PDB file of C-alpha atoms in Angstrom:
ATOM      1  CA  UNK H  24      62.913  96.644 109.015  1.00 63.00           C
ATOM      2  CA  UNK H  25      65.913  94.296 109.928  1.00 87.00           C
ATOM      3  CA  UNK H  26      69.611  94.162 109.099  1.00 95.00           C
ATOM      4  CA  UNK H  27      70.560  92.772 105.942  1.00 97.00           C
ATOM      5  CA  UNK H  28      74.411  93.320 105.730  1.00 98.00           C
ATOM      6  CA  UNK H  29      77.284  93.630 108.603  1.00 98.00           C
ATOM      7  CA  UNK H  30      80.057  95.656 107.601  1.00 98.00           C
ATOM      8  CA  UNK H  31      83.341  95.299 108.432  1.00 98.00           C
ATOM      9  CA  UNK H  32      86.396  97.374 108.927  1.00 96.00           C
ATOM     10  CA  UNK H  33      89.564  95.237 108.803  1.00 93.00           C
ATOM     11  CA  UNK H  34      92.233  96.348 110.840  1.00 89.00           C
ATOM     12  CA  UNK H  35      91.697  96.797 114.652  1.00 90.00           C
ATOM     13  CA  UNK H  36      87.987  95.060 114.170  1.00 96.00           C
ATOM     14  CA  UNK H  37      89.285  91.227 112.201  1.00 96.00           C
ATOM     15  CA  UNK H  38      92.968  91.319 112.510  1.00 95.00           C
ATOM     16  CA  UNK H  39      95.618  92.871 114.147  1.00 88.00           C
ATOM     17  CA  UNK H  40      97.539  94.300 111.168  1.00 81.00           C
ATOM     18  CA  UNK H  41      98.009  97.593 112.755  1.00 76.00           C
ATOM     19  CA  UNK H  42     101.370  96.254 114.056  1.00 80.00           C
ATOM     20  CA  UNK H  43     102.468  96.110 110.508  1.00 85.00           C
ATOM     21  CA  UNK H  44     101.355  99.267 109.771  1.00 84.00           C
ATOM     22  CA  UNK H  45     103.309 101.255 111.969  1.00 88.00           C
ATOM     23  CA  UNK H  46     106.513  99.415 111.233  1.00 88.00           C
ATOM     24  CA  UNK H  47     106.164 100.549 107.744  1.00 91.00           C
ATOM     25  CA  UNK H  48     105.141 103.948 108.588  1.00 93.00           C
ATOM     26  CA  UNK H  49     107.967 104.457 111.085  1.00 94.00           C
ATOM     27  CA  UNK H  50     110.221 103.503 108.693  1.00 94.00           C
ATOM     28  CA  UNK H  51     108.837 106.324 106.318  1.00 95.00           C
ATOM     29  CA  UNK H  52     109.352 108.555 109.414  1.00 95.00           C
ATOM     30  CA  UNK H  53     112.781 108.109 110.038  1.00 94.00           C
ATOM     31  CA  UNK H  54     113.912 108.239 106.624  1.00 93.00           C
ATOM     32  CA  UNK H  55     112.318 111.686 107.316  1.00 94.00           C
ATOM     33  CA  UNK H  56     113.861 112.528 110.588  1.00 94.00           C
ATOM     34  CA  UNK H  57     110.507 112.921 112.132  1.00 95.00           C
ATOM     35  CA  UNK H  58     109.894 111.705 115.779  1.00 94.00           C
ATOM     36  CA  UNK H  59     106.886 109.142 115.286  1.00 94.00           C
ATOM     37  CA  UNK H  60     105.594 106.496 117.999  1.00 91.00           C
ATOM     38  CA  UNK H  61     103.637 104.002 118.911  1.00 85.00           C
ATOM     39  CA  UNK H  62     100.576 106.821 120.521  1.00 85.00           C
ATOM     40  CA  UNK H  63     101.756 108.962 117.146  1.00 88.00           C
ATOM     41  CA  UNK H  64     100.028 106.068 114.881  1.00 85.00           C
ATOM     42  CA  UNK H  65      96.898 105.744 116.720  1.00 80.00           C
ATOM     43  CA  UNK H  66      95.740 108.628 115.036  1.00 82.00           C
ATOM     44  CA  UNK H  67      96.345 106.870 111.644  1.00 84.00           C
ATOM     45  CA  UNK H  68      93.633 104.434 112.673  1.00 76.00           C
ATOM     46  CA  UNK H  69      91.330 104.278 109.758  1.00 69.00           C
ATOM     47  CA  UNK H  70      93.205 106.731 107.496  1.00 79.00           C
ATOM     48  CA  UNK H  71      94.051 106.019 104.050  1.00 81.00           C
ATOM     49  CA  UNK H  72      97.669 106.139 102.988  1.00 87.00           C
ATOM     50  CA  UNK H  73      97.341 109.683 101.433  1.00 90.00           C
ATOM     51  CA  UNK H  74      96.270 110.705 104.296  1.00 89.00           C
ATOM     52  CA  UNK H  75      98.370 109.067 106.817  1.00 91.00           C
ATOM     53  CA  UNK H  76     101.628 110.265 105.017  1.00 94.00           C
ATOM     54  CA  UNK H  77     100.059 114.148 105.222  1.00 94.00           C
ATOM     55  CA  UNK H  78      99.683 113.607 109.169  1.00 93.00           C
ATOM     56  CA  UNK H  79     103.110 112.322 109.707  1.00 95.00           C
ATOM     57  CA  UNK H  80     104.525 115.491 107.739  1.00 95.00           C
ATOM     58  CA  UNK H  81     102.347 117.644 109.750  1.00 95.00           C
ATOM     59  CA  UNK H  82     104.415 116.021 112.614  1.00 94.00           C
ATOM     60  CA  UNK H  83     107.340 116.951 110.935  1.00 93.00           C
ATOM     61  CA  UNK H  84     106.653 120.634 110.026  1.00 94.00           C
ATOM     62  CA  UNK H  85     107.497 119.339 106.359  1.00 93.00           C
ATOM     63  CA  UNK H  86     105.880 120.446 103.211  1.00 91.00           C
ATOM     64  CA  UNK H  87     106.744 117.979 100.040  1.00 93.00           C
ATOM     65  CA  UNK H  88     105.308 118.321  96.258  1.00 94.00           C
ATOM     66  CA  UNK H  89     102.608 115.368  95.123  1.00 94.00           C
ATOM     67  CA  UNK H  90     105.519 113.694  93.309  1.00 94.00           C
ATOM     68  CA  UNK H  91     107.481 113.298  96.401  1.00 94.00           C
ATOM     69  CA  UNK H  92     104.545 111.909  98.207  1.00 94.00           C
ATOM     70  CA  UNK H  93     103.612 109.465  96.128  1.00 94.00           C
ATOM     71  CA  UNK H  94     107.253 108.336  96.358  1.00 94.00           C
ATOM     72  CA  UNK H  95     107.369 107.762  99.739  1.00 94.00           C
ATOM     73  CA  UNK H  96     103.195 105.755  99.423  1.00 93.00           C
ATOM     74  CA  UNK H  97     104.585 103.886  97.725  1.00 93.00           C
ATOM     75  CA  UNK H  98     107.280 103.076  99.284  1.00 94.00           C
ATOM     76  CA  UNK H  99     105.560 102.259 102.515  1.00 92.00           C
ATOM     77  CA  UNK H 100     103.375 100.243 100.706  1.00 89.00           C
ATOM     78  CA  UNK H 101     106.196  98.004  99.453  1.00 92.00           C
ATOM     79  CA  UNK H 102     107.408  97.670 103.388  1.00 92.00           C
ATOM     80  CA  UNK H 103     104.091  97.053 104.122  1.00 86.00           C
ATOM     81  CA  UNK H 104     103.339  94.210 101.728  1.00 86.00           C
ATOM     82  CA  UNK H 105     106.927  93.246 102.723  1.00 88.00           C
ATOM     83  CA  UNK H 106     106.076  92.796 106.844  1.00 85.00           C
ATOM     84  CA  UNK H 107     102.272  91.155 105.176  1.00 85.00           C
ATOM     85  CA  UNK H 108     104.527  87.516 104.638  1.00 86.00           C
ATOM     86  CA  UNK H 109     104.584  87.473 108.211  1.00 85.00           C
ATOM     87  CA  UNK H 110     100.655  87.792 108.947  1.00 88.00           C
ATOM     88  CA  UNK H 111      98.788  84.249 108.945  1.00 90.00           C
ATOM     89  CA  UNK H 112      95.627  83.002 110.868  1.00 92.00           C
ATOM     90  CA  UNK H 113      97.061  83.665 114.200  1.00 90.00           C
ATOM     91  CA  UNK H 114      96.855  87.576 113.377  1.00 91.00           C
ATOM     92  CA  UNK H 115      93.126  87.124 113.526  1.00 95.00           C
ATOM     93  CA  UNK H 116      91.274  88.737 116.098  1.00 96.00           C
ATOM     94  CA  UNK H 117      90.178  86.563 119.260  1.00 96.00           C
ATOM     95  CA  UNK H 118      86.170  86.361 118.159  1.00 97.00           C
ATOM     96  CA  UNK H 119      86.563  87.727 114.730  1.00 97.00           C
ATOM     97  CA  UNK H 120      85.988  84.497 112.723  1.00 97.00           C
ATOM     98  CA  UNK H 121      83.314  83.557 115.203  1.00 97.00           C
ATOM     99  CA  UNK H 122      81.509  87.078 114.656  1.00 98.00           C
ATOM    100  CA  UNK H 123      81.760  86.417 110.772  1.00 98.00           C
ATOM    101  CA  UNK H 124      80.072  82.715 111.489  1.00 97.00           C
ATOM    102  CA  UNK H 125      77.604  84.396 114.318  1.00 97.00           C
ATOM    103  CA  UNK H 126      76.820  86.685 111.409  1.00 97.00           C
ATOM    104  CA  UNK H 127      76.302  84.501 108.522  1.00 97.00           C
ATOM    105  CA  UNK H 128      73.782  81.852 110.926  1.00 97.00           C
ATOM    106  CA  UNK H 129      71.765  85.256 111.372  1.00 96.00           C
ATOM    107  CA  UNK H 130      71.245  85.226 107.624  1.00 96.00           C
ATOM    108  CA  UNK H 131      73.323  88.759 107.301  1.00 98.00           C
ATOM    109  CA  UNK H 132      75.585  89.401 103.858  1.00 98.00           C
ATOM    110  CA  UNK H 133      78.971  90.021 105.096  1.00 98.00           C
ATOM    111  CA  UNK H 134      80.948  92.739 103.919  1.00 98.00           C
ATOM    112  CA  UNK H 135      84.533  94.233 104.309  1.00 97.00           C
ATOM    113  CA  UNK H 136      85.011  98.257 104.092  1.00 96.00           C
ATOM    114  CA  UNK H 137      88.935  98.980 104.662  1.00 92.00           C
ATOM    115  CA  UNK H 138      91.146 102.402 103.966  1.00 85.00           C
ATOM    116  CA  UNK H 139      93.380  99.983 103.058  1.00 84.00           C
ATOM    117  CA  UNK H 140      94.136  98.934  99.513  1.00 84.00           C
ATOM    118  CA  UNK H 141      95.785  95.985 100.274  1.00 86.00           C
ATOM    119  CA  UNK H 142      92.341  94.735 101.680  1.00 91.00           C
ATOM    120  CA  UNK H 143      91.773  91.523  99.808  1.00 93.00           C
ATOM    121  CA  UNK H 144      95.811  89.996 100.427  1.00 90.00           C
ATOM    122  CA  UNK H 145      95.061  90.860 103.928  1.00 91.00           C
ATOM    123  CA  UNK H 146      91.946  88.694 104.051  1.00 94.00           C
ATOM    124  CA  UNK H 147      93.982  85.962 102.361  1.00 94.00           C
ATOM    125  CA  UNK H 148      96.738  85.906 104.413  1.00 92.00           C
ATOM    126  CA  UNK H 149      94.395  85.481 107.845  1.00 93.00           C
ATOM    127  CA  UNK H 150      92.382  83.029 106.034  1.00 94.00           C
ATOM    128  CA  UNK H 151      89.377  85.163 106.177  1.00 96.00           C
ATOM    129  CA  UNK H 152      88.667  85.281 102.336  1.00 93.00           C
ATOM    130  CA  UNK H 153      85.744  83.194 102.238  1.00 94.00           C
ATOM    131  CA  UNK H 154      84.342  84.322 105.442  1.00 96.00           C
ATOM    132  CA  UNK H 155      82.968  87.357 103.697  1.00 97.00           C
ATOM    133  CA  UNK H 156      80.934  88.132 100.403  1.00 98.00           C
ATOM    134  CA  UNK H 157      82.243  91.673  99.444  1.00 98.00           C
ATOM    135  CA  UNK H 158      85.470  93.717  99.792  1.00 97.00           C
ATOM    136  CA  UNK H 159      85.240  97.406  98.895  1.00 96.00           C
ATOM    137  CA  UNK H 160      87.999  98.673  96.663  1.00 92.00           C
ATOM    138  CA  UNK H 161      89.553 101.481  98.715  1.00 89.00           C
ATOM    139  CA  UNK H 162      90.735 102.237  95.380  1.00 87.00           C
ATOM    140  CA  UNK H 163      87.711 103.431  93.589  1.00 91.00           C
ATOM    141  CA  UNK H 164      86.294 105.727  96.018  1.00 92.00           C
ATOM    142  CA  UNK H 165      86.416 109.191  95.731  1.00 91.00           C
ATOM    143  CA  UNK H 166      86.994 110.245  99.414  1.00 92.00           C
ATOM    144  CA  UNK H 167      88.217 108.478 102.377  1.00 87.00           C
ATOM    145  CA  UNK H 168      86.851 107.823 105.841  1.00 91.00           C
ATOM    146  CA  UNK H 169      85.443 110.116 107.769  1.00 92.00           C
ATOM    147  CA  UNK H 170      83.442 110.003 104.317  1.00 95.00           C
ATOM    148  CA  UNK H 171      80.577 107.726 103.634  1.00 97.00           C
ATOM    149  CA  UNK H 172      82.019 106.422 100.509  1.00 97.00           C
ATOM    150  CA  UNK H 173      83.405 103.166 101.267  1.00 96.00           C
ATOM    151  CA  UNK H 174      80.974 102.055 103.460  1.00 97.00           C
ATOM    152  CA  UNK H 175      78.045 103.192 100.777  1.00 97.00           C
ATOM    153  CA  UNK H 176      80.090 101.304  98.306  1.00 97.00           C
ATOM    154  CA  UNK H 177      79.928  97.963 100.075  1.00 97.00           C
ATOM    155  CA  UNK H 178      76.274  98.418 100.589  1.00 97.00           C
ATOM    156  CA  UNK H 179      75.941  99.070  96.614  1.00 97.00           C
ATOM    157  CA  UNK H 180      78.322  95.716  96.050  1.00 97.00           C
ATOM    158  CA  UNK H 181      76.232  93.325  98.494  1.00 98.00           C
ATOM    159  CA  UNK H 182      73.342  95.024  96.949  1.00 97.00           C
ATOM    160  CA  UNK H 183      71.285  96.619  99.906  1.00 97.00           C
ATOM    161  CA  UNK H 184      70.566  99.966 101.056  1.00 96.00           C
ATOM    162  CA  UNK H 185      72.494 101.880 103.511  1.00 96.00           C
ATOM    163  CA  UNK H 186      69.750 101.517 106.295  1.00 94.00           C
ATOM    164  CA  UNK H 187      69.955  97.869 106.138  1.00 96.00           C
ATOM    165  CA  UNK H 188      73.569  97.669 107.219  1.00 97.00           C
ATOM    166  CA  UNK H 189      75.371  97.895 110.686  1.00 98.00           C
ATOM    167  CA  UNK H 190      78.778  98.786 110.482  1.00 98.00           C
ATOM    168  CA  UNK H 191      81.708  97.775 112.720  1.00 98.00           C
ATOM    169  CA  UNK H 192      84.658 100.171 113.636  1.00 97.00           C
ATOM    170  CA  UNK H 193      88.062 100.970 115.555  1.00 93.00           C
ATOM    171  CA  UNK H 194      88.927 103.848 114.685  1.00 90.00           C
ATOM    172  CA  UNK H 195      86.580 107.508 115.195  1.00 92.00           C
ATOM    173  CA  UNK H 196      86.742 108.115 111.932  1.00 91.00           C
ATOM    174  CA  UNK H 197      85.191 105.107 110.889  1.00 94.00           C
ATOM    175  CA  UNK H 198      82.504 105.451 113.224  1.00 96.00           C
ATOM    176  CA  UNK H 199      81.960 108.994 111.677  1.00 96.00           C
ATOM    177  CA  UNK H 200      81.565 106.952 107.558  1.00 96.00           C
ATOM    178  CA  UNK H 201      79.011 104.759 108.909  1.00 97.00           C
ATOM    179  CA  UNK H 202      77.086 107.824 110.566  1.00 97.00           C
ATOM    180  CA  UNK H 203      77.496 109.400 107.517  1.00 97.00           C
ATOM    181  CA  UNK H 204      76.632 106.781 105.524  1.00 97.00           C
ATOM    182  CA  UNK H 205      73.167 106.750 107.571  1.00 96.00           C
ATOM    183  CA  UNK H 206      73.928 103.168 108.860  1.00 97.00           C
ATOM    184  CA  UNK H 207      74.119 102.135 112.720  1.00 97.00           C
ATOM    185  CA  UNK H 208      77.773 102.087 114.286  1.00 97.00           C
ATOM    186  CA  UNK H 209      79.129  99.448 116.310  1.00 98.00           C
ATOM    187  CA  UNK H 210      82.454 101.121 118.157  1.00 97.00           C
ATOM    188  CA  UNK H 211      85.191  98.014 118.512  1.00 97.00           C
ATOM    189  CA  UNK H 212      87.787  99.806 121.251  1.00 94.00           C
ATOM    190  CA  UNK H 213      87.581 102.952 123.788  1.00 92.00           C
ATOM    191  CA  UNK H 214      84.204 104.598 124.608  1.00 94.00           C
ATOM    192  CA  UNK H 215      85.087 107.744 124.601  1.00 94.00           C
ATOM    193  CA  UNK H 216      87.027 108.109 121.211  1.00 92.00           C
ATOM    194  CA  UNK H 217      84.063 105.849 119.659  1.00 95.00           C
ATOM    195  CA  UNK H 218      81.458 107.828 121.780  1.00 95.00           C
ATOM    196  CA  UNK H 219      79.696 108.689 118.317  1.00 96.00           C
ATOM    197  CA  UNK H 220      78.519 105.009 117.656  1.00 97.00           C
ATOM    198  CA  UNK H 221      75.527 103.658 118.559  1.00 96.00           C
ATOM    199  CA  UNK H 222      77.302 100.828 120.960  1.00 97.00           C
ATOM    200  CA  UNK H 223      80.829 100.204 121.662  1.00 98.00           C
ATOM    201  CA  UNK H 224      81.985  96.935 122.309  1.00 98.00           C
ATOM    202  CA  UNK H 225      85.995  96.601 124.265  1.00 97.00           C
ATOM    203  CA  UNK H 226      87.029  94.253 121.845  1.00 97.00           C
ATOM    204  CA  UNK H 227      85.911  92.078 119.073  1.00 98.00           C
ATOM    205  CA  UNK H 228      85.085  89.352 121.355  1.00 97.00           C
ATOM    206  CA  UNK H 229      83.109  91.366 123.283  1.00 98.00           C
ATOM    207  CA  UNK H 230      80.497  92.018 120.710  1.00 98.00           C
ATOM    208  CA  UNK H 231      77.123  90.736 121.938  1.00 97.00           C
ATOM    209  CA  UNK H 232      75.573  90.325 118.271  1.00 97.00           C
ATOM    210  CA  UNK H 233      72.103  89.747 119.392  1.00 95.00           C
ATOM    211  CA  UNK H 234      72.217  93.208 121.255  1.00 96.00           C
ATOM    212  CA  UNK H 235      73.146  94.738 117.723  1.00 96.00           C
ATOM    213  CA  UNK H 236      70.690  93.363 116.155  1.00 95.00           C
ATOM    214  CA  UNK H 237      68.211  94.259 118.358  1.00 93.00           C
ATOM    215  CA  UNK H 238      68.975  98.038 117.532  1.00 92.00           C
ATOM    216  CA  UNK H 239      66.542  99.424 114.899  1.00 78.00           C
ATOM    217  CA  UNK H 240      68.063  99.947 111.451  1.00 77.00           C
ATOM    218  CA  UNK H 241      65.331 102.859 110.949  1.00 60.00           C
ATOM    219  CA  UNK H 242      66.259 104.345 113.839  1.00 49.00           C
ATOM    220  CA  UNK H 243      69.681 104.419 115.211  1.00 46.00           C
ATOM    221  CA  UNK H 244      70.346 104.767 119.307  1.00 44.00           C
ATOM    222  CA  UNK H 245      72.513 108.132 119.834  1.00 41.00           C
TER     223      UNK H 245
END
């Protein structure tokens, strides 16, 4: 058996929105009077926004009701898209668009599986929409990363199975939906927080694709 689909996570792996990210979120934080950093949001790597905001009040000691929360997700969302009219081609990754074309000469379906709902303007905004041939909808999943379901979804919309697919991550939690998802991990970032996947690359330019590919589908390297 040989791959049939790459998977991509967006942020950290094809561009460097994660910048953005934490300007919104620390924005959310000080309306809240809660101490949040730079080292704070690197545990909000591949967290939805749910989940993100219940970290950040964990921080905080603070307890709010689901209205209140949804308030303030929604509101970060509207700084977020806000700080997103800055983002253009130069927040791609160095060897992110030349993965994608590395990817597609291999004959692989290309796929995108964010937390993030804003997924698709992202994309647009690097100039990375027609680099790929799916984008999950963070939207319609049931759970978020560490669970399977966004990476199973992409497999479902790029119509192969799960064992066909190698999946690329920043973020341990990631790593951990692709395990899940019974798929081979490719860590983008530290070895030791990504020490689950199957290889971990420094950085996106790193990635040696032949090397991945030469990993067996039906039988991932631990």
């Amino acid at each position: 058996m040989t791959f049939r689909a790459a998977l991509f996570d967006l942020d950290g792996v094809l561009v460097d929105s994660a910048r953005l990210h934490f300007v919104a979120w620390k924005r959310i934080a000080d309306e809240l009077d809660i101490p949040f950093d730079a080292d704070d949001n690197e545990a909000l790597k591949g967290v939805d926004r749910m989940g993100s905001l219940e970290h950040i009040l964990r921080l905080g000691g603070r307890t709010l009701d689901l209205p209140a929360k949804e308030h303030l997700a929604a509101r970060k969302n509207g700084f977020y898209l806000d700080a997103l009219t800055t983002m253009s081609d130069a927040d791609v990754l160095p060897g992110a668009a030349a993965l994608l074309a590395q990817a597609r000469e291999r004959g692989l379906l290309l796929g995108v599986a964010s937390a993030s709902r804003n997924a698709t303007v992202v994309l647009e905004r690097a100039g990375l929409s027609g680099a790929v041939d799916f984008v999950a909808d963070a939207a319609k999943v049931a759970h978020s990363k560490p669970a399977p379901d966004i990476f199973l979804a992409c497999a479902t919309g790029l119509g192969v199975g799960p064992a066909e697919c190698v999946g690329f991550e920043d973020a341990a939690a990631g790593v951990d939906a692709i395990k899940a998802a019974s798929m081979v991990a490719i860590g983008i970032g530290d070895r030791e927080i990504l020490a689950k996947a199957d290889l971990v690359f420094a950085a996106t330019a790193d990635v040696d694709l032949d090397r991945v590919l030469r990993l067996s589908p039906s039988a991932p390297q631990v």
